[in-house]
Short mmCIF file of C-alpha atoms and ligand atoms in Angstrom, two decimals:
data_model
loop_
_atom_site.label_atom_id
_atom_site.label_comp_id
_atom_site.label_asym_id
_atom_site.label_seq_id
_atom_site.Cartn_x
_atom_site.Cartn_y
_atom_site.Cartn_z
CA MET W 1 -5.67 -150.45 -46.25
CA ASP W 2 -9.27 -151.51 -46.08
CA THR W 3 -8.58 -154.07 -43.39
CA LYS W 4 -7.38 -151.42 -40.93
CA PHE W 5 -9.42 -150.91 -37.79
CA ILE W 6 -11.29 -147.61 -38.07
CA LEU W 7 -11.18 -145.57 -34.86
CA ALA W 8 -13.76 -142.80 -35.32
CA GLY W 9 -17.25 -144.07 -34.65
CA LYS W 10 -16.23 -146.83 -32.23
CA SER W 11 -17.62 -147.17 -28.73
CA LEU W 12 -15.38 -147.24 -25.68
CA SER W 13 -15.86 -151.00 -25.30
CA ASP W 14 -14.89 -151.57 -28.96
CA LEU W 15 -11.71 -149.57 -28.36
CA GLU W 16 -10.99 -151.42 -25.14
CA LYS W 17 -11.31 -154.73 -26.91
CA PHE W 18 -8.94 -153.53 -29.61
CA MET W 19 -6.35 -152.47 -27.01
CA ILE W 20 -6.59 -155.76 -25.12
CA ASP W 21 -6.38 -157.80 -28.35
CA ASN W 22 -3.21 -155.90 -29.15
CA ASN W 23 -1.59 -156.35 -25.73
CA GLN W 24 -2.11 -152.78 -24.63
CA SER W 25 -3.52 -151.75 -21.30
CA LYS W 26 -7.24 -151.19 -21.36
CA PHE W 27 -7.11 -147.61 -20.10
CA ARG W 28 -5.34 -146.51 -23.30
CA ALA W 29 -8.75 -146.87 -24.93
CA LYS W 30 -10.16 -144.08 -22.81
CA GLN W 31 -7.30 -141.79 -23.82
CA VAL W 32 -7.84 -142.50 -27.51
CA PHE W 33 -11.53 -142.09 -27.05
CA ASN W 34 -11.15 -138.61 -25.50
CA TRP W 35 -8.96 -137.54 -28.39
CA LEU W 36 -11.45 -138.84 -30.91
CA TYR W 37 -14.60 -137.28 -29.58
CA LEU W 38 -13.85 -134.47 -27.21
CA LYS W 39 -10.74 -132.94 -28.77
CA SER W 40 -10.12 -132.18 -32.38
CA LEU W 41 -7.78 -134.91 -33.49
CA LYS W 42 -6.19 -134.65 -36.92
CA ASP W 43 -3.41 -137.21 -36.71
CA ILE W 44 -2.56 -140.28 -34.67
CA ASN W 45 0.81 -138.65 -33.85
CA ASP W 46 -1.06 -135.90 -32.02
CA MET W 47 -2.14 -138.25 -29.21
CA THR W 48 0.84 -137.12 -27.22
CA ASP W 49 -0.18 -138.72 -23.92
CA LEU W 50 0.13 -142.19 -25.47
CA PRO W 51 3.49 -143.98 -25.37
CA LEU W 52 5.32 -143.92 -28.67
CA SER W 53 4.91 -147.69 -29.01
CA THR W 54 1.12 -147.40 -28.76
CA ARG W 55 1.10 -144.64 -31.35
CA GLU W 56 3.21 -146.80 -33.66
CA LEU W 57 0.81 -149.69 -33.20
CA LEU W 58 -2.16 -147.45 -33.96
CA LYS W 59 -0.46 -146.09 -37.07
CA GLU W 60 0.20 -149.60 -38.29
CA LYS W 61 -3.15 -151.19 -37.50
CA THR W 62 -5.72 -148.43 -37.49
CA SER W 63 -6.99 -145.56 -39.49
CA LEU W 64 -8.76 -142.56 -37.97
CA CYS W 65 -11.65 -142.35 -40.35
CA SER W 66 -13.13 -144.11 -43.38
CA ILE W 67 -14.73 -141.06 -45.01
CA THR W 68 -12.64 -138.22 -46.39
CA LEU W 69 -13.20 -134.51 -46.73
CA LYS W 70 -13.40 -133.63 -50.42
CA ASP W 71 -14.36 -130.01 -50.27
CA LYS W 72 -15.24 -127.27 -47.83
CA GLN W 73 -16.99 -123.99 -48.54
CA ILE W 74 -17.44 -121.04 -46.22
CA SER W 75 -20.40 -118.69 -46.52
CA LYS W 76 -20.33 -114.93 -45.91
CA ASP W 77 -22.27 -115.55 -42.69
CA GLY W 78 -19.66 -118.06 -41.46
CA THR W 79 -21.69 -121.18 -42.26
CA MET W 80 -19.50 -123.99 -43.56
CA LYS W 81 -20.46 -126.74 -45.92
CA PHE W 82 -18.50 -129.99 -45.99
CA LEU W 83 -18.53 -132.49 -48.82
CA PHE W 84 -17.46 -135.98 -47.78
CA GLU W 85 -16.51 -138.90 -49.94
CA LEU W 86 -17.49 -142.31 -48.61
CA LYS W 87 -15.29 -145.35 -49.12
CA ASP W 88 -17.29 -146.52 -52.15
CA GLY W 89 -17.10 -143.10 -53.82
CA ASN W 90 -20.59 -141.95 -52.83
CA LEU W 91 -20.89 -138.44 -51.47
CA ALA W 92 -22.55 -136.93 -48.43
CA GLU W 93 -22.77 -133.37 -47.17
CA ALA W 94 -22.92 -131.69 -43.79
CA VAL W 95 -23.24 -128.08 -42.66
CA LEU W 96 -21.87 -126.30 -39.61
CA MET W 97 -23.61 -123.13 -38.44
CA ARG W 98 -23.75 -120.75 -35.53
CA PHE W 99 -27.22 -119.44 -34.83
CA ASP W 100 -26.32 -116.60 -32.53
CA ASN W 101 -23.31 -115.15 -30.81
CA ARG W 102 -23.31 -117.71 -28.07
CA ALA W 103 -21.10 -120.75 -28.07
CA ASN W 104 -23.64 -123.04 -29.73
CA LEU W 105 -22.35 -124.70 -32.84
CA THR W 106 -24.91 -126.70 -34.76
CA ALA W 107 -23.98 -129.39 -37.25
CA CYS W 108 -26.52 -130.58 -39.79
CA ILE W 109 -25.65 -134.10 -40.92
CA SER W 110 -26.74 -136.61 -43.55
CA THR W 111 -28.04 -140.13 -42.96
CA GLN W 112 -28.20 -141.27 -46.57
CA ALA W 113 -26.37 -140.52 -49.80
CA GLY W 114 -29.14 -138.93 -51.85
CA CYS W 115 -32.77 -139.41 -50.89
CA ALA W 116 -35.64 -141.58 -52.07
CA MET W 117 -38.51 -139.38 -50.87
CA GLY W 118 -38.83 -137.31 -54.05
CA CYS W 119 -40.25 -134.09 -52.50
CA SER W 120 -40.95 -131.86 -55.49
CA PHE W 121 -39.29 -128.73 -54.04
CA CYS W 122 -36.11 -130.30 -52.64
CA ALA W 123 -32.69 -130.26 -54.32
CA THR W 124 -31.54 -133.47 -52.63
CA ALA W 125 -34.51 -135.34 -54.11
CA LYS W 126 -33.10 -134.69 -57.58
CA LEU W 127 -30.07 -136.86 -56.77
CA GLY W 128 -32.23 -139.90 -56.23
CA PHE W 129 -31.33 -142.46 -53.61
CA LYS W 130 -27.83 -143.93 -53.51
CA ARG W 131 -27.56 -145.76 -50.20
CA ASP W 132 -27.87 -145.63 -46.41
CA LEU W 133 -24.87 -144.37 -44.47
CA ASP W 134 -23.73 -146.73 -41.74
CA SER W 135 -23.54 -145.41 -38.19
CA GLU W 136 -19.78 -144.87 -38.41
CA GLU W 137 -20.20 -142.73 -41.51
CA ILE W 138 -22.84 -140.68 -39.72
CA ILE W 139 -20.58 -140.22 -36.68
CA GLN W 140 -17.48 -139.51 -38.73
CA GLN W 141 -19.14 -136.42 -40.22
CA ILE W 142 -19.03 -134.85 -36.76
CA PHE W 143 -15.55 -136.22 -36.10
CA LEU W 144 -14.19 -134.65 -39.30
CA ILE W 145 -16.00 -131.34 -38.75
CA GLN W 146 -14.41 -131.14 -35.30
CA SER W 147 -10.93 -132.09 -36.46
CA GLU W 148 -11.14 -129.79 -39.47
CA THR W 149 -12.31 -126.72 -37.55
CA GLY W 150 -10.80 -127.38 -34.13
CA LEU W 151 -14.23 -126.63 -32.67
CA LYS W 152 -16.54 -128.75 -30.54
CA VAL W 153 -19.99 -129.32 -31.99
CA THR W 154 -22.69 -128.65 -29.36
CA ASN W 155 -25.92 -129.31 -31.28
CA ILE W 156 -26.73 -131.88 -33.95
CA VAL W 157 -29.63 -131.82 -36.39
CA TYR W 158 -30.41 -134.76 -38.65
CA MET W 159 -31.56 -132.50 -41.45
CA GLY W 160 -29.01 -133.12 -44.16
CA GLN W 161 -29.47 -135.51 -47.03
CA GLY W 162 -31.77 -138.48 -46.68
CA GLU W 163 -34.65 -139.65 -44.53
CA PRO W 164 -33.28 -140.53 -41.07
CA LEU W 165 -36.20 -142.76 -40.07
CA LEU W 166 -35.59 -144.97 -43.11
CA ASN W 167 -32.09 -145.65 -41.78
CA PHE W 168 -33.42 -146.32 -38.34
CA ASP W 169 -30.85 -148.59 -36.68
CA ASN W 170 -27.91 -146.48 -37.79
CA LEU W 171 -29.75 -143.35 -36.68
CA ILE W 172 -30.33 -144.75 -33.22
CA SER W 173 -26.81 -146.10 -32.77
CA SER W 174 -25.25 -142.83 -33.94
CA ILE W 175 -27.39 -140.86 -31.47
CA LYS W 176 -26.21 -143.17 -28.69
CA ILE W 177 -22.58 -142.43 -29.56
CA PHE W 178 -23.23 -138.67 -29.79
CA ARG W 179 -24.84 -138.70 -26.36
CA GLU W 180 -22.44 -141.00 -24.60
CA GLN W 181 -19.18 -140.28 -26.33
CA PHE W 182 -19.34 -136.81 -27.82
CA GLN W 183 -21.31 -135.69 -24.74
CA VAL W 184 -23.94 -133.89 -26.76
CA GLY W 185 -27.08 -133.76 -24.60
CA ALA W 186 -30.17 -135.54 -25.93
CA ARG W 187 -32.06 -132.24 -25.92
CA ARG W 188 -29.48 -130.78 -28.25
CA ILE W 189 -30.21 -133.37 -30.93
CA THR W 190 -33.07 -133.03 -33.42
CA VAL W 191 -34.23 -135.62 -35.94
CA SER W 192 -36.31 -134.42 -38.86
CA THR W 193 -38.62 -136.75 -40.77
CA CYS W 194 -41.01 -136.45 -43.68
CA GLY W 195 -43.44 -138.63 -41.71
CA ILE W 196 -42.69 -142.37 -41.76
CA ILE W 197 -45.56 -143.39 -39.48
CA PRO W 198 -44.45 -146.91 -38.41
CA LYS W 199 -41.02 -145.56 -37.48
CA ILE W 200 -42.48 -142.68 -35.47
CA LYS W 201 -44.40 -145.33 -33.52
CA GLU W 202 -41.19 -147.26 -33.00
CA LEU W 203 -39.41 -144.12 -31.78
CA ALA W 204 -42.18 -143.52 -29.25
CA LYS W 205 -41.37 -146.89 -27.67
CA LEU W 206 -37.70 -146.01 -27.19
CA ASP W 207 -36.34 -143.75 -24.53
CA PHE W 208 -35.85 -141.11 -27.19
CA GLN W 209 -35.27 -137.82 -25.44
CA SER W 210 -34.24 -135.84 -28.49
CA THR W 211 -36.55 -133.59 -30.48
CA LEU W 212 -38.61 -134.98 -33.34
CA ALA W 213 -39.28 -132.50 -36.12
CA ILE W 214 -41.85 -133.26 -38.77
CA SER W 215 -41.67 -131.83 -42.28
CA LEU W 216 -45.38 -131.12 -42.69
CA HIS W 217 -45.23 -128.36 -45.33
CA ALA W 218 -48.96 -128.41 -46.08
CA PRO W 219 -52.20 -127.93 -44.15
CA ASN W 220 -54.05 -130.94 -45.59
CA GLN W 221 -53.71 -134.25 -47.39
CA GLU W 222 -54.49 -132.92 -50.86
CA LYS W 223 -51.79 -130.26 -50.86
CA ARG W 224 -49.29 -132.39 -49.05
CA GLN W 225 -49.40 -135.29 -51.44
CA LYS W 226 -48.78 -132.96 -54.36
CA LEU W 227 -45.54 -131.79 -52.76
CA MET W 228 -44.45 -134.93 -50.96
CA PRO W 229 -45.03 -138.35 -52.53
CA VAL W 230 -44.55 -139.97 -49.12
CA ALA W 231 -47.93 -138.50 -48.12
CA LYS W 232 -49.68 -140.90 -50.50
CA LYS W 233 -48.51 -143.75 -48.31
CA TYR W 234 -48.68 -142.05 -44.91
CA LYS W 235 -51.80 -139.91 -44.85
CA PHE W 236 -52.09 -136.49 -43.24
CA ASP W 237 -54.73 -137.28 -40.61
CA GLU W 238 -53.05 -140.51 -39.57
CA LEU W 239 -49.73 -138.68 -39.31
CA ILE W 240 -51.17 -136.02 -36.99
CA GLN W 241 -52.85 -138.75 -34.95
CA THR W 242 -49.56 -140.67 -34.68
CA LEU W 243 -47.74 -137.53 -33.58
CA GLN W 244 -50.38 -136.86 -30.94
CA GLU W 245 -49.85 -140.34 -29.57
CA TYR W 246 -46.11 -139.78 -29.75
CA THR W 247 -46.32 -136.65 -27.61
CA GLN W 248 -48.56 -138.44 -25.13
CA THR W 249 -46.20 -141.38 -24.78
CA THR W 250 -42.97 -139.42 -24.65
CA GLY W 251 -44.21 -136.26 -22.96
CA ARG W 252 -42.15 -134.39 -25.55
CA ARG W 253 -43.38 -131.61 -27.79
CA VAL W 254 -42.71 -132.07 -31.52
CA THR W 255 -41.59 -129.39 -33.95
CA VAL W 256 -43.77 -128.84 -36.99
CA GLU W 257 -41.62 -127.67 -39.88
CA TYR W 258 -43.38 -125.80 -42.64
CA VAL W 259 -41.51 -124.55 -45.71
CA LEU W 260 -43.30 -121.48 -47.02
CA MET W 261 -43.53 -121.45 -50.82
CA LYS W 262 -45.09 -118.60 -52.76
CA ASP W 263 -48.63 -119.29 -53.94
CA ILE W 264 -48.29 -122.95 -53.02
CA ASN W 265 -48.92 -123.20 -49.28
CA ASP W 266 -48.60 -119.61 -47.96
CA SER W 267 -52.12 -118.17 -48.03
CA VAL W 268 -54.18 -116.96 -45.07
CA ALA W 269 -56.50 -119.89 -45.67
CA ASP W 270 -53.52 -122.29 -45.52
CA ALA W 271 -52.37 -120.75 -42.22
CA LYS W 272 -55.85 -121.05 -40.70
CA GLU W 273 -56.24 -124.62 -41.88
CA LEU W 274 -52.80 -125.53 -40.52
CA ALA W 275 -53.61 -123.93 -37.16
CA ILE W 276 -56.73 -126.07 -36.87
CA ALA W 277 -55.00 -129.24 -38.07
CA ILE W 278 -52.32 -129.02 -35.39
CA SER W 279 -54.40 -127.38 -32.66
CA LYS W 280 -54.47 -130.55 -30.56
CA LEU W 281 -50.85 -131.45 -31.27
CA LYS W 282 -48.39 -130.48 -28.56
CA SER W 283 -46.01 -128.65 -30.87
CA ASN W 284 -43.97 -125.62 -31.79
CA VAL W 285 -43.91 -124.41 -35.37
CA ASN W 286 -40.77 -123.68 -37.32
CA LEU W 287 -41.45 -121.75 -40.49
CA ILE W 288 -38.77 -122.18 -43.12
CA ILE W 289 -38.59 -119.66 -45.92
CA TYR W 290 -38.13 -121.53 -49.17
CA ASN W 291 -34.54 -121.44 -50.36
CA GLN W 292 -34.67 -120.85 -54.05
CA ASN W 293 -32.32 -122.55 -56.43
CA GLU W 294 -31.86 -122.29 -60.14
CA LYS W 295 -33.20 -125.78 -60.84
CA SER W 296 -36.50 -125.23 -59.05
CA ASN W 297 -39.67 -123.38 -60.06
CA PHE W 298 -40.71 -122.75 -56.48
CA LYS W 299 -40.25 -119.27 -55.01
CA LYS W 300 -40.17 -117.79 -51.53
CA PRO W 301 -43.08 -115.64 -50.34
CA ASN W 302 -42.68 -111.92 -49.62
CA LYS W 303 -42.13 -110.63 -46.07
CA ASP W 304 -45.76 -109.56 -45.53
CA THR W 305 -47.08 -112.96 -46.41
CA ILE W 306 -44.59 -114.61 -44.08
CA GLN W 307 -45.49 -112.33 -41.16
CA LYS W 308 -49.22 -112.82 -41.70
CA PHE W 309 -48.75 -116.58 -41.73
CA LYS W 310 -46.79 -116.38 -38.50
CA TYR W 311 -49.36 -114.16 -36.76
CA ILE W 312 -52.23 -116.48 -37.61
CA LEU W 313 -50.43 -119.44 -36.07
CA GLU W 314 -49.41 -117.40 -33.04
CA ALA W 315 -52.97 -116.22 -32.57
CA SER W 316 -53.97 -119.88 -32.41
CA GLY W 317 -51.61 -120.29 -29.43
CA LYS W 318 -48.55 -121.78 -31.08
CA LYS W 319 -44.99 -120.73 -30.45
CA VAL W 320 -43.64 -119.93 -33.90
CA THR W 321 -40.07 -119.37 -35.03
CA ILE W 322 -38.86 -118.42 -38.45
CA ARG W 323 -35.75 -120.33 -39.39
CA LEU W 324 -32.88 -118.02 -40.12
CA GLU W 325 -31.42 -118.52 -43.51
CA ARG W 326 -27.84 -119.67 -43.32
CA GLY W 327 -25.29 -120.36 -46.00
CA ALA W 328 -27.55 -119.60 -48.97
CA ASP W 329 -24.64 -118.22 -50.98
CA ILE W 330 -22.85 -121.58 -50.85
CA ASP W 331 -25.96 -123.74 -51.30
CA ALA W 332 -25.68 -124.89 -47.72
CA ALA W 333 -29.17 -123.70 -46.85
CA CYS W 334 -31.90 -126.07 -45.82
CA GLY W 335 -32.87 -128.45 -48.61
CA GLN W 336 -30.03 -127.34 -50.83
CA LEU W 337 -27.63 -130.18 -50.14
CA SER W 338 -27.45 -131.71 -53.56
CA SER W 339 -23.75 -132.46 -54.05
CA LYS W 340 -23.05 -130.42 -57.12
CA TYR W 341 -20.19 -132.80 -57.76
CA THR W 342 -20.87 -136.16 -59.28
CA LYS W 343 -18.65 -139.14 -58.63
CA THR W 344 -16.76 -138.52 -61.85
CA ASP W 345 -16.13 -134.88 -60.97
CA VAL W 346 -14.61 -135.85 -57.66
CA HIS W 347 -12.28 -138.42 -59.10
CA GLY W 348 -11.22 -135.91 -61.70
N1 SAH K 401 -36.02 -136.25 -44.88
C1 SAH K 401 -36.07 -135.50 -43.66
C2 SAH K 401 -34.78 -134.78 -43.40
C3 SAH K 401 -34.45 -133.66 -44.37
S1 SAH K 401 -34.45 -132.18 -43.48
C4 SAH K 401 -37.26 -134.55 -43.71
O1 SAH K 401 -37.95 -134.52 -44.72
O2 SAH K 401 -37.55 -133.92 -42.71
C5 SAH K 401 -34.41 -131.00 -44.72
C6 SAH K 401 -35.57 -130.05 -44.58
O3 SAH K 401 -35.47 -129.03 -45.57
C7 SAH K 401 -36.92 -130.74 -44.82
O4 SAH K 401 -37.88 -130.17 -43.99
C8 SAH K 401 -37.18 -130.37 -46.25
O5 SAH K 401 -38.53 -130.50 -46.60
C9 SAH K 401 -36.68 -128.94 -46.30
N2 SAH K 401 -36.40 -128.42 -47.63
C10 SAH K 401 -36.15 -129.08 -48.76
N3 SAH K 401 -35.90 -128.24 -49.77
C11 SAH K 401 -35.98 -126.98 -49.26
C12 SAH K 401 -35.78 -125.68 -49.78
N4 SAH K 401 -35.43 -125.49 -51.03
N5 SAH K 401 -35.94 -124.64 -48.95
C13 SAH K 401 -36.23 -124.84 -47.64
N6 SAH K 401 -36.40 -126.02 -47.09
C14 SAH K 401 -36.28 -127.09 -47.88
#
């Protein structure tokens, strides 16, 4: 079984090579490829425009996907959470949400099983780090979401489990496949990072046309390093400086993400300090209201506090959005992807 050629996640040239090696005409690859990425394929038999002999060959020698869907939950607001099992038994989660009534469908995907960053407020951090996902495993999350729902994903956010910039090569190759194969525009892809400075510099050198979002979450070094251990290594001022250079090089605005937590980082003084800290940074601000969970002592601020925080940043000239809460009732909300299952649970 393991030696089968996995289809989902392959580039067109990989598929063409496979077809040629198996005495099929090269253009069959393009047909398979359209089924894989642009339609919602569930079964090799469903590729009805392929000759029966090609389908038989594919059934014998290939397998659609190496990860499997273990569980799916649907929230009252329509948000869906998917739990995937990887071939070695590790787990990864993804979320599918609709932000408005338009056709946009946003998938939030994972780049690692667990996370090594240890942010004190984050549920994923409690899992610890298991391993990087390879680019096929990253891509297959979208493939399985599409085949499971019959819907085409239009926007992708790398905001699930893990730190994308610490799985850099697989991040970049998966984005390439999403752009070229799934036909998701670069501007509809967002990568969120806790601030790995050398990798942000590396990104700036690439032709990276997607949006970079930075989990800042604090207005200064002292507060940030209490919440996010990564800040001890990559300091606040240097991070802002690096982001400024990034915007200059790429011409692209960054998104500053800021999770508002009651009595931690939500005061008027915090808002003013944040406004000054990012005043020279070409950026929009995305305020995230803390999603509470039973294992955490952090709480969300009240509505007044949130509005005041927003106004102060807006008065400083920033465009500010408040992230809508999605899927909270199924723990699919931001920062809640913690795989309630353990490996043993899944295997029964
Ligand atoms: N490691 C990357 C990608 C994770 S994105 C990063 O840090 O950006 C997940 C986002 O949700 C991060 O901004 C994270 O800080 C935030 N988050 C974590 N726990 C949260 C919670 N309980 N409520 C709201 N946001 C949370």
